[in-house]
PDB file of C-alpha atoms in Angstrom:
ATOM      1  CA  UNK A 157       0.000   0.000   0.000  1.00  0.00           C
ATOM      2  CA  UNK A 158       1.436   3.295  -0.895  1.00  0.00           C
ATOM      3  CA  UNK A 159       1.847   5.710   1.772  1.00  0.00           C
ATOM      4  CA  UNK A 160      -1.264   7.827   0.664  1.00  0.00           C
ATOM      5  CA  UNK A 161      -3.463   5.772   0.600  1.00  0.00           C
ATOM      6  CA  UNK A 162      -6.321   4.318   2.705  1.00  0.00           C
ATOM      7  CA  UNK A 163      -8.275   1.182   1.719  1.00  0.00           C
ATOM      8  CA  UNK A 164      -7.393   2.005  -1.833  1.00  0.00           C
ATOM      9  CA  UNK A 165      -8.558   5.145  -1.803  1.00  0.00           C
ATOM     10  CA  UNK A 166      -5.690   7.641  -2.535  1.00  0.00           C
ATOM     11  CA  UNK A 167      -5.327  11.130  -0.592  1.00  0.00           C
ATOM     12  CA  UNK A 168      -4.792  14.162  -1.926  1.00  0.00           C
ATOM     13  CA  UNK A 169      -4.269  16.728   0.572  1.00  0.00           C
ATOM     14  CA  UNK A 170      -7.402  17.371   2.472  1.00  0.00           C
ATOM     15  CA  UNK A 171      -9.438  15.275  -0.407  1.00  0.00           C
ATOM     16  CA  UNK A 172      -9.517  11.597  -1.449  1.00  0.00           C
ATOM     17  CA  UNK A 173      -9.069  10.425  -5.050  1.00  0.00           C
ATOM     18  CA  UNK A 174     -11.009   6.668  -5.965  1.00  0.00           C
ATOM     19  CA  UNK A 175     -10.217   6.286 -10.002  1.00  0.00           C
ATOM     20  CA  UNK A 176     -11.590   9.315 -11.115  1.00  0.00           C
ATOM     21  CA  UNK A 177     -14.063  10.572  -8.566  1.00  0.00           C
ATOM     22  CA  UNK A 178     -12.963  13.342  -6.247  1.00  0.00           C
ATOM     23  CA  UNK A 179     -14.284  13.297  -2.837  1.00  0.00           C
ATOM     24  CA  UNK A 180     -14.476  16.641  -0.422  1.00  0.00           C
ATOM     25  CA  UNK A 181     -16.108  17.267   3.126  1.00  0.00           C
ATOM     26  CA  UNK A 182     -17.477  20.252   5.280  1.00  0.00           C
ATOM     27  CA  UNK A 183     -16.662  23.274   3.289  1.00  0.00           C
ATOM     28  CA  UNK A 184     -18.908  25.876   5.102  1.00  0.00           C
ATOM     29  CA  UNK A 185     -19.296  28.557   2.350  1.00  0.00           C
ATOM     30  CA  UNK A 186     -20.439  31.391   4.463  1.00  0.00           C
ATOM     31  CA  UNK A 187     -18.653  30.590   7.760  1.00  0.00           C
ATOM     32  CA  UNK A 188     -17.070  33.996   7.865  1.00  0.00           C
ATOM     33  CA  UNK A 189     -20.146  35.801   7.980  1.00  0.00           C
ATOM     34  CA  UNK A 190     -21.798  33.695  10.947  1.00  0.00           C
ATOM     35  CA  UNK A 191     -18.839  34.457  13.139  1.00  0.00           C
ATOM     36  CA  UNK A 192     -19.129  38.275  11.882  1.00  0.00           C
ATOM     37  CA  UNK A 193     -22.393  38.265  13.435  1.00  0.00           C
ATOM     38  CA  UNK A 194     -20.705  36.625  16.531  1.00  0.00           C
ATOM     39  CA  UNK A 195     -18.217  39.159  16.712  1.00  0.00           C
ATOM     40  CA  UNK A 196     -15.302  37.996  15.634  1.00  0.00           C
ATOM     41  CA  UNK A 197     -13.923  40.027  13.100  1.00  0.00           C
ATOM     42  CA  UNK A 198     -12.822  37.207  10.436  1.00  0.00           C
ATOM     43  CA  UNK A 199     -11.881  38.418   7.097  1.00  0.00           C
ATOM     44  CA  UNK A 200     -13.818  36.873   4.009  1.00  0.00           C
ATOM     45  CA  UNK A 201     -10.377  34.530   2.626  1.00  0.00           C
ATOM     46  CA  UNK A 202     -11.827  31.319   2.852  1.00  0.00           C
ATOM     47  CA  UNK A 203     -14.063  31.251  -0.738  1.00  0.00           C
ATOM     48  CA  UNK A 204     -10.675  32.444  -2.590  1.00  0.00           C
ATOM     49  CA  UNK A 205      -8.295  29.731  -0.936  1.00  0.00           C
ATOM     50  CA  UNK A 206     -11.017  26.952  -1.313  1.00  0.00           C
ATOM     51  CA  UNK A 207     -10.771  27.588  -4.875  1.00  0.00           C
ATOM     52  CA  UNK A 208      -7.148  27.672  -4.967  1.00  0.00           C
ATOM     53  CA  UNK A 209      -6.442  24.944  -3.581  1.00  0.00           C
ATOM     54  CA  UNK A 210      -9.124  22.794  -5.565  1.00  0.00           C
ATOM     55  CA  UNK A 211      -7.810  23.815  -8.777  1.00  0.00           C
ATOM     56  CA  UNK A 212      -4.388  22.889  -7.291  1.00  0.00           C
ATOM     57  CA  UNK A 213      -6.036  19.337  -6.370  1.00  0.00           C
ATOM     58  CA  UNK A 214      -7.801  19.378 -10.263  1.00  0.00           C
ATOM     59  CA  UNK A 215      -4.111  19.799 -11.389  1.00  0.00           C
ATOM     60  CA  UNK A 216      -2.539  16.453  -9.962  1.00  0.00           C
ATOM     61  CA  UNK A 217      -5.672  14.244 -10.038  1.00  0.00           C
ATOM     62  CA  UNK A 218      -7.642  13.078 -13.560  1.00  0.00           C
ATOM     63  CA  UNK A 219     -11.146  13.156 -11.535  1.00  0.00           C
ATOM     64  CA  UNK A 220     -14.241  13.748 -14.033  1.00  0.00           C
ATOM     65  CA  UNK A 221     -16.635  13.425 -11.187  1.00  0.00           C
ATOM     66  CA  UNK A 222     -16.885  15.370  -7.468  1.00  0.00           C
ATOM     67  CA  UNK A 223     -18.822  14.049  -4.548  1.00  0.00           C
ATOM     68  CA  UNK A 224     -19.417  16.831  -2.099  1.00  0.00           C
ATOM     69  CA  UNK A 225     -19.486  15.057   1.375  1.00  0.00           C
ATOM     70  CA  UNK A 226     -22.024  17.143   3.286  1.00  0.00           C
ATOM     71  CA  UNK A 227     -22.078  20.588   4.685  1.00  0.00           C
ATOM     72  CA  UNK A 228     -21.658  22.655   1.465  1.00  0.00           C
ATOM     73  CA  UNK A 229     -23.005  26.060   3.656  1.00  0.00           C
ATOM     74  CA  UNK A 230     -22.724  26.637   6.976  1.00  0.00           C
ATOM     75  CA  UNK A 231     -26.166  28.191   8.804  1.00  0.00           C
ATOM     76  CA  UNK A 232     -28.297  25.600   9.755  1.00  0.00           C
ATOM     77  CA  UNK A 233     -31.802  27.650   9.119  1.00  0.00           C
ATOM     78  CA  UNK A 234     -31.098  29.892   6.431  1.00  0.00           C
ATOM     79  CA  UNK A 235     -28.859  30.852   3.583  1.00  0.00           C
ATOM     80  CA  UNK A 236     -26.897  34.526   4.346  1.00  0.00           C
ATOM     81  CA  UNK A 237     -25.803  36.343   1.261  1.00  0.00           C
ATOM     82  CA  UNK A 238     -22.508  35.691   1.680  1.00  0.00           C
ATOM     83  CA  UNK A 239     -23.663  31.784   1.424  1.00  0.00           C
ATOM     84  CA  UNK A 240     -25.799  32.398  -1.524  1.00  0.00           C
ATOM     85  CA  UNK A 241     -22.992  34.481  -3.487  1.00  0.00           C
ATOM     86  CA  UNK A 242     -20.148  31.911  -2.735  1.00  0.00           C
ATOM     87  CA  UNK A 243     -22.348  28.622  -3.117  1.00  0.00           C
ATOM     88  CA  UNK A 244     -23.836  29.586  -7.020  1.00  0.00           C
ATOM     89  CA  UNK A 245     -20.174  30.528  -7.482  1.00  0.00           C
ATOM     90  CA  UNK A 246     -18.833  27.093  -6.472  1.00  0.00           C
ATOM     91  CA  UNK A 247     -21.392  24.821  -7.887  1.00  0.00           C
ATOM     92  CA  UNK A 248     -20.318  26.834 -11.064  1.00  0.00           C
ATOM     93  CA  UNK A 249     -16.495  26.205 -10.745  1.00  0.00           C
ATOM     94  CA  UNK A 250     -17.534  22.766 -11.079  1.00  0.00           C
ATOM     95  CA  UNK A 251     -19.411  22.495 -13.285  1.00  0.00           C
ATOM     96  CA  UNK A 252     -16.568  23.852 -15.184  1.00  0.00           C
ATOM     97  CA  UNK A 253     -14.424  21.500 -14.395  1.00  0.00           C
ATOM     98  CA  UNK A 254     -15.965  18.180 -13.310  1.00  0.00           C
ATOM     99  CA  UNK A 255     -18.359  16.320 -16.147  1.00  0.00           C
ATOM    100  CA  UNK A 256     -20.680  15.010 -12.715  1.00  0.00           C
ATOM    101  CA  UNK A 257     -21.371  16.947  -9.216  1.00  0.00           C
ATOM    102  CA  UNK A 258     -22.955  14.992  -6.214  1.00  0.00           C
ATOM    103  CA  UNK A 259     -23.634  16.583  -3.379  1.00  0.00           C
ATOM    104  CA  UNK A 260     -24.490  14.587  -0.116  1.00  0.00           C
ATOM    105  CA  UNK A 261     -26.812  15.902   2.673  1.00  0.00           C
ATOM    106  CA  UNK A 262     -24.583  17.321   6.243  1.00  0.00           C
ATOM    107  CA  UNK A 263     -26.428  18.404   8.558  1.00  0.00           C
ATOM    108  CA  UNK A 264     -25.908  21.974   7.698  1.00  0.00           C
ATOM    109  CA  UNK A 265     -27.834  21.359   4.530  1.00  0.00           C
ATOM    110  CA  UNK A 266     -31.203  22.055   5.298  1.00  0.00           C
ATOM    111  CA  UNK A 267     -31.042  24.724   2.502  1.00  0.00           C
ATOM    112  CA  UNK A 268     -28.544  22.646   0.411  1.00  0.00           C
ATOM    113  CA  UNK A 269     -31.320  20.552  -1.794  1.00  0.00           C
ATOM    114  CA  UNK A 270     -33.238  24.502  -2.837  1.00  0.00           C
ATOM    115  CA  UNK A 271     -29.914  25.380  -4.179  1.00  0.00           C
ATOM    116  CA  UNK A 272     -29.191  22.271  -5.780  1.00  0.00           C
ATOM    117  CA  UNK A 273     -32.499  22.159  -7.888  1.00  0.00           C
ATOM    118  CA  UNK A 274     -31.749  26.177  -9.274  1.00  0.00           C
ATOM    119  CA  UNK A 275     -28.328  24.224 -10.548  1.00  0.00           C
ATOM    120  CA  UNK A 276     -29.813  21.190 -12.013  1.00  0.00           C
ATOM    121  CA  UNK A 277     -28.246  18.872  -9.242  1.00  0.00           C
ATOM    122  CA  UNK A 278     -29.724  15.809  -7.009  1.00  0.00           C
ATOM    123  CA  UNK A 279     -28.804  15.852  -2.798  1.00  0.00           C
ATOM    124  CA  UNK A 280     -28.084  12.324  -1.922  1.00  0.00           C
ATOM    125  CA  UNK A 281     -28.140  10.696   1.683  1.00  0.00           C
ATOM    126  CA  UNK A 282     -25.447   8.563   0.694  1.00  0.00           C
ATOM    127  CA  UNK A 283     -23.441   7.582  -2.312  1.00  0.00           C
ATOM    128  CA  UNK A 284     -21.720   4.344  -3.695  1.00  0.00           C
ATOM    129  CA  UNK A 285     -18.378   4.493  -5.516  1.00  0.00           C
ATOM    130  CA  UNK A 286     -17.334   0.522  -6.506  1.00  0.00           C
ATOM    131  CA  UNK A 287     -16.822  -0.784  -2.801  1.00  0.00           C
ATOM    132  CA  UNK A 288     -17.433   2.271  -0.381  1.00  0.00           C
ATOM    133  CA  UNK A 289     -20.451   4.080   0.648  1.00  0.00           C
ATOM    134  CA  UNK A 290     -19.958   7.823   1.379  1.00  0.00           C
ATOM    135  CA  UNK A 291     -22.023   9.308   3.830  1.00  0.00           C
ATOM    136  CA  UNK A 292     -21.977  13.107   5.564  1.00  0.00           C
ATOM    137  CA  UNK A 293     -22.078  10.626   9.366  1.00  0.00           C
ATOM    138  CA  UNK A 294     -23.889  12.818  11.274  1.00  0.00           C
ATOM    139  CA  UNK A 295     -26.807  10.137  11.433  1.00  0.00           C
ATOM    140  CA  UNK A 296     -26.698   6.203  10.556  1.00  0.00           C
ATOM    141  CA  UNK A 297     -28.704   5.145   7.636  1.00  0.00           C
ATOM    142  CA  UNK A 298     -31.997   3.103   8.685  1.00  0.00           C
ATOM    143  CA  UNK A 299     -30.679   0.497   6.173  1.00  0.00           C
ATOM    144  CA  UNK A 300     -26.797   0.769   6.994  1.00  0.00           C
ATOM    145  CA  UNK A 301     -27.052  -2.934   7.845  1.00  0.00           C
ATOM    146  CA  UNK A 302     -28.056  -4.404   4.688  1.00  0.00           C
ATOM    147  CA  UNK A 303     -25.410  -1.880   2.483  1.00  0.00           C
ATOM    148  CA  UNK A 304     -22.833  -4.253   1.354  1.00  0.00           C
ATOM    149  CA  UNK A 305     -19.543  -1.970   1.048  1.00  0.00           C
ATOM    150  CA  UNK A 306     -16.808  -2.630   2.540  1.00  0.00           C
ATOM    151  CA  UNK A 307     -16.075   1.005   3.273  1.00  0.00           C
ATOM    152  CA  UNK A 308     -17.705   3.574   4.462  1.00  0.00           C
ATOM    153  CA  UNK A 309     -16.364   7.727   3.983  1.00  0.00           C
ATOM    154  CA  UNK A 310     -17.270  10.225   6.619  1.00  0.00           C
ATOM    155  CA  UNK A 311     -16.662  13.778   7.133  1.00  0.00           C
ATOM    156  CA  UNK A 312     -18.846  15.709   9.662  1.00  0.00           C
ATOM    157  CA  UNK A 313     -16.016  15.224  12.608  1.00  0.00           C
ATOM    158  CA  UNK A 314     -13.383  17.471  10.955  1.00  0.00           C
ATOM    159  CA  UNK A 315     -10.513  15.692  12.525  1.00  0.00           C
ATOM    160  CA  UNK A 316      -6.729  17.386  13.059  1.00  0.00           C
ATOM    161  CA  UNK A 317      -4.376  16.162  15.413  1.00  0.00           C
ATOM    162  CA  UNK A 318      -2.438  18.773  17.964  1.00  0.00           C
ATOM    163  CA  UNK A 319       1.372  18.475  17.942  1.00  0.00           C
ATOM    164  CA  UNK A 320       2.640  19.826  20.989  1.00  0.00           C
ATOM    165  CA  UNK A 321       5.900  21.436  21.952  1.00  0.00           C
ATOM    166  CA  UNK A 322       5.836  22.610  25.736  1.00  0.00           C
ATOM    167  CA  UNK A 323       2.535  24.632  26.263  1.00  0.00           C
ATOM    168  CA  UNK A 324       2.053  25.392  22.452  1.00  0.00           C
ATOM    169  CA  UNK A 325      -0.266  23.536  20.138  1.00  0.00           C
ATOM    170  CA  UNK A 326       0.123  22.984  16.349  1.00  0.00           C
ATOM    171  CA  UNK A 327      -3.131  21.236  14.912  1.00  0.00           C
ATOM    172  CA  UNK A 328      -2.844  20.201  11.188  1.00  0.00           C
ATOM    173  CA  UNK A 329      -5.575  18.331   9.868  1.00  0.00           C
ATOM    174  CA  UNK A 330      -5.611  14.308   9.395  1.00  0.00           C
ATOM    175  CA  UNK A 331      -7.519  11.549   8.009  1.00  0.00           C
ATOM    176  CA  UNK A 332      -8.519   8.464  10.628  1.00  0.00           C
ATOM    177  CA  UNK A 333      -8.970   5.137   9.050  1.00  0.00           C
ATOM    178  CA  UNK A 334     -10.193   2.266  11.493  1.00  0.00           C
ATOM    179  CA  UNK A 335     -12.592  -0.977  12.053  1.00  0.00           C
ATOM    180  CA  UNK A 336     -16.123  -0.631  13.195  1.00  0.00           C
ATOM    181  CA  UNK A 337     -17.446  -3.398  13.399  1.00  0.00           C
ATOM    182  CA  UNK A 338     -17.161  -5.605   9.918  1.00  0.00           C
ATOM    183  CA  UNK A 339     -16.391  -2.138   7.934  1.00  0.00           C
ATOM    184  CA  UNK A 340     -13.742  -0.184   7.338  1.00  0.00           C
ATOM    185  CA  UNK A 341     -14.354   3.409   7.611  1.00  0.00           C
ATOM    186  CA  UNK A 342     -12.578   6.494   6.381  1.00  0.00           C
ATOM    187  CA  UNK A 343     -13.082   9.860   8.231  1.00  0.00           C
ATOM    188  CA  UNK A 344     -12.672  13.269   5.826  1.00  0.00           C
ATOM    189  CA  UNK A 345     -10.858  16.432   7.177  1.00  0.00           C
ATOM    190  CA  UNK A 346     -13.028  19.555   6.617  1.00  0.00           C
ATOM    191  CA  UNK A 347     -12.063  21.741   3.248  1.00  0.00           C
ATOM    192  CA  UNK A 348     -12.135  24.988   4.788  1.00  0.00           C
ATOM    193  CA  UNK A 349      -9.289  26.959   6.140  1.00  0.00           C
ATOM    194  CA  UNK A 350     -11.012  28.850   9.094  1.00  0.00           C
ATOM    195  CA  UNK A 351     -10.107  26.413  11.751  1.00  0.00           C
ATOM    196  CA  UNK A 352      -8.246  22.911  11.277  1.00  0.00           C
ATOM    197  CA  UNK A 353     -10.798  20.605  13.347  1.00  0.00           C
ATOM    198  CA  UNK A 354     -11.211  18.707  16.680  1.00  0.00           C
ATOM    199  CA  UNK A 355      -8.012  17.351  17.893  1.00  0.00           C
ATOM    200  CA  UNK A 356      -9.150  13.754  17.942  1.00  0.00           C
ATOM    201  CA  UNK A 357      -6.621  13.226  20.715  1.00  0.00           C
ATOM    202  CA  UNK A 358      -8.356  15.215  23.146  1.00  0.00           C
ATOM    203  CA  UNK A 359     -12.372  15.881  22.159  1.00  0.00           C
ATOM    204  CA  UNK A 360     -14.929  13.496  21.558  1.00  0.00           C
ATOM    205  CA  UNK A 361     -16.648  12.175  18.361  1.00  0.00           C
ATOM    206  CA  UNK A 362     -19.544  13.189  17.537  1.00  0.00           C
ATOM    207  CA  UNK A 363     -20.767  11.166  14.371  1.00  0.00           C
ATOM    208  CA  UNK A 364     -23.296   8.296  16.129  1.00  0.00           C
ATOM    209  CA  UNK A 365     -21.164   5.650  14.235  1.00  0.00           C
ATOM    210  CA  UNK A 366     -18.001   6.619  16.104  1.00  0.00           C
ATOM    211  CA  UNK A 367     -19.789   7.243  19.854  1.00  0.00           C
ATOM    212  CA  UNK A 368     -18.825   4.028  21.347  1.00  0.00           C
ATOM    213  CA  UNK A 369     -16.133   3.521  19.380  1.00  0.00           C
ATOM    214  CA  UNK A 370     -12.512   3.457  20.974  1.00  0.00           C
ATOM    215  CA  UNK A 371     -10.600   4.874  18.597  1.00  0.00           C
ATOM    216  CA  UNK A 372      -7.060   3.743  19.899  1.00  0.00           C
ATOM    217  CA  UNK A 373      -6.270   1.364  17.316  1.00  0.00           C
ATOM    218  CA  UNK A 374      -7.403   4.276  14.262  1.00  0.00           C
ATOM    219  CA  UNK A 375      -4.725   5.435  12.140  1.00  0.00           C
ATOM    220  CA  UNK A 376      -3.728   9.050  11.711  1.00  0.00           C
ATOM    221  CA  UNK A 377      -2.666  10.218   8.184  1.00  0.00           C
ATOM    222  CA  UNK A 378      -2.025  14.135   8.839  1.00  0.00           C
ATOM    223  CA  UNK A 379      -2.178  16.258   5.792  1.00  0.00           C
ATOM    224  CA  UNK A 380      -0.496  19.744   5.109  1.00  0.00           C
ATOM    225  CA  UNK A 381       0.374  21.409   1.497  1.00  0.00           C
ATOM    226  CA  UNK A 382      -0.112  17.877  -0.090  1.00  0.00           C
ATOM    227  CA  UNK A 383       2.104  16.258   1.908  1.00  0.00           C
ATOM    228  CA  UNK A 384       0.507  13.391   3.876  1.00  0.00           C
ATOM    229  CA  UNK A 385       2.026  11.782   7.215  1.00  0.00           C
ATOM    230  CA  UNK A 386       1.135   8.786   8.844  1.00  0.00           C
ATOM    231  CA  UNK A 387       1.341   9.080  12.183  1.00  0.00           C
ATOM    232  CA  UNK A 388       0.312   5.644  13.669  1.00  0.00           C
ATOM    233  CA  UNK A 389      -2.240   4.510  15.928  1.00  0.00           C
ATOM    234  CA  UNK A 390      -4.174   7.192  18.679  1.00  0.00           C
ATOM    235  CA  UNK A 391      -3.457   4.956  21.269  1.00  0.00           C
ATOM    236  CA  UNK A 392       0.443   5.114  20.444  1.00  0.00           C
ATOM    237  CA  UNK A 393       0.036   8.787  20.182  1.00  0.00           C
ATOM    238  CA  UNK A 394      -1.683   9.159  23.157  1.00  0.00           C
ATOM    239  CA  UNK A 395       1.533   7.644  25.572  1.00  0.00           C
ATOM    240  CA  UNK A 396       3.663   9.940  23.445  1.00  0.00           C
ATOM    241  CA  UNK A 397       5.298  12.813  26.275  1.00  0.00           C
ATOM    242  CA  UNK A 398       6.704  15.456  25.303  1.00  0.00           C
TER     243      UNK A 398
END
């Protein structure tokens, strides 16, 4: 197995690759503008280095399809401008540049499926690609049981891991690949570059299908700028002083 990949399915900085079907997770167009409201003065840079680094991703990879995995916007109960503005303009990058666009249901999506039928597109619960099932994981499927992939791809928990030097905390975002159960599953960084994610080292899960799960015996593959580290097991990681 090369050292990209997990379960066959190759990574590509914060992005997996299967043949030629691109898969991304949690973008949260319009996150910028819900913390605005909050009061914290974010500038708007996220929409402009989404694309960037996309079109970098388009540039190494021969995908001709992209499965969005879930929480394309970010308010739960309506769509801001800001939302509105950057989601028409994405679904219209690619369009540009992919020849099929899925986009899965997160549960930030409640708005997701009105945008989708203005651009001609279908919101899926979940979506099959040869031998894995991708799914947003913020709720298990009533028929997960009978699905017969081997693999399952979630995003939802936007994992990073911290690396720590003294009192000072470097998170970088990572891929976890473990056993529930009979299936393998894949969890998805988040594609936005406002915060890195939950250091699964330290914070819960929150995806039902990881809940009871221990997750000592989950691999970490950290990603940053394309290049892709695997770390090892939590558990190893977790006994790790520095």
């Amino acid at each position: 197995m090369k050292t990209n990949e997990i379960y066959g399915a190759e990574i590509v900085d914060s992005a997996l690759l299967i043949k030629d079907c691109l898969i991304i997770s949690d973008i949260h167009l319009g996150y910028e503008y819900a913390l605005n409201r909050e009061g914290f003065m974010i500038p708007r840079f996220q929409y402009k280095k989404i694309i960037a680094r996309l079109k970098e991703i388009i540039g190494t990879s021969n995908a001709s399809k992209i499965i969005v995995n879930g929480d394309l916007k970010h308010e739960f109960g309506k769509i801001n401008k800001q939302e509105w503005d950057e989601v028409m303009d994405f679904i219209k990058f690619l369009k540009e540049h992919f020849d099929e666009i899925i986009l899965i249901k997160g549960n930030h999506d409640n708005f997701t499926g009105f945008i989708a039928e203005k651009c001609d597109l279908e919101v899926y619960e979940n979506y099959s690609v040869e031998n894995y099932i991708i799914m947003h994981g913020d709720k298990i499927p009533p028929d997960f049981e009978e699905m017969k992939e081997n693999t399952v791809i979630i995003g939802h928990e936007h994992p990073s891991i911290g690396l720590r030097s003294g009192e000072r905390v470097e998170k970088v975002k990572c891929f976890l690949n473990g056993k529930v159960n009979d299936k393998n599953f894949i969890v998805m960084p988040s594609f936005n570059f406002i915060t890195e994610g939950s250091d699964c080292l330290q914070q819960k899960t929150i995806s039902p299908f990881l809940k009871d799960v221990s997750l000592g015996d989950f691999e970490v593959f950290a990603v940053e700028n394309f290049e892709v580290m695997n770390f090892g097991k939590i558990k190893n990681l977790l006994n790790i002083k520095i």
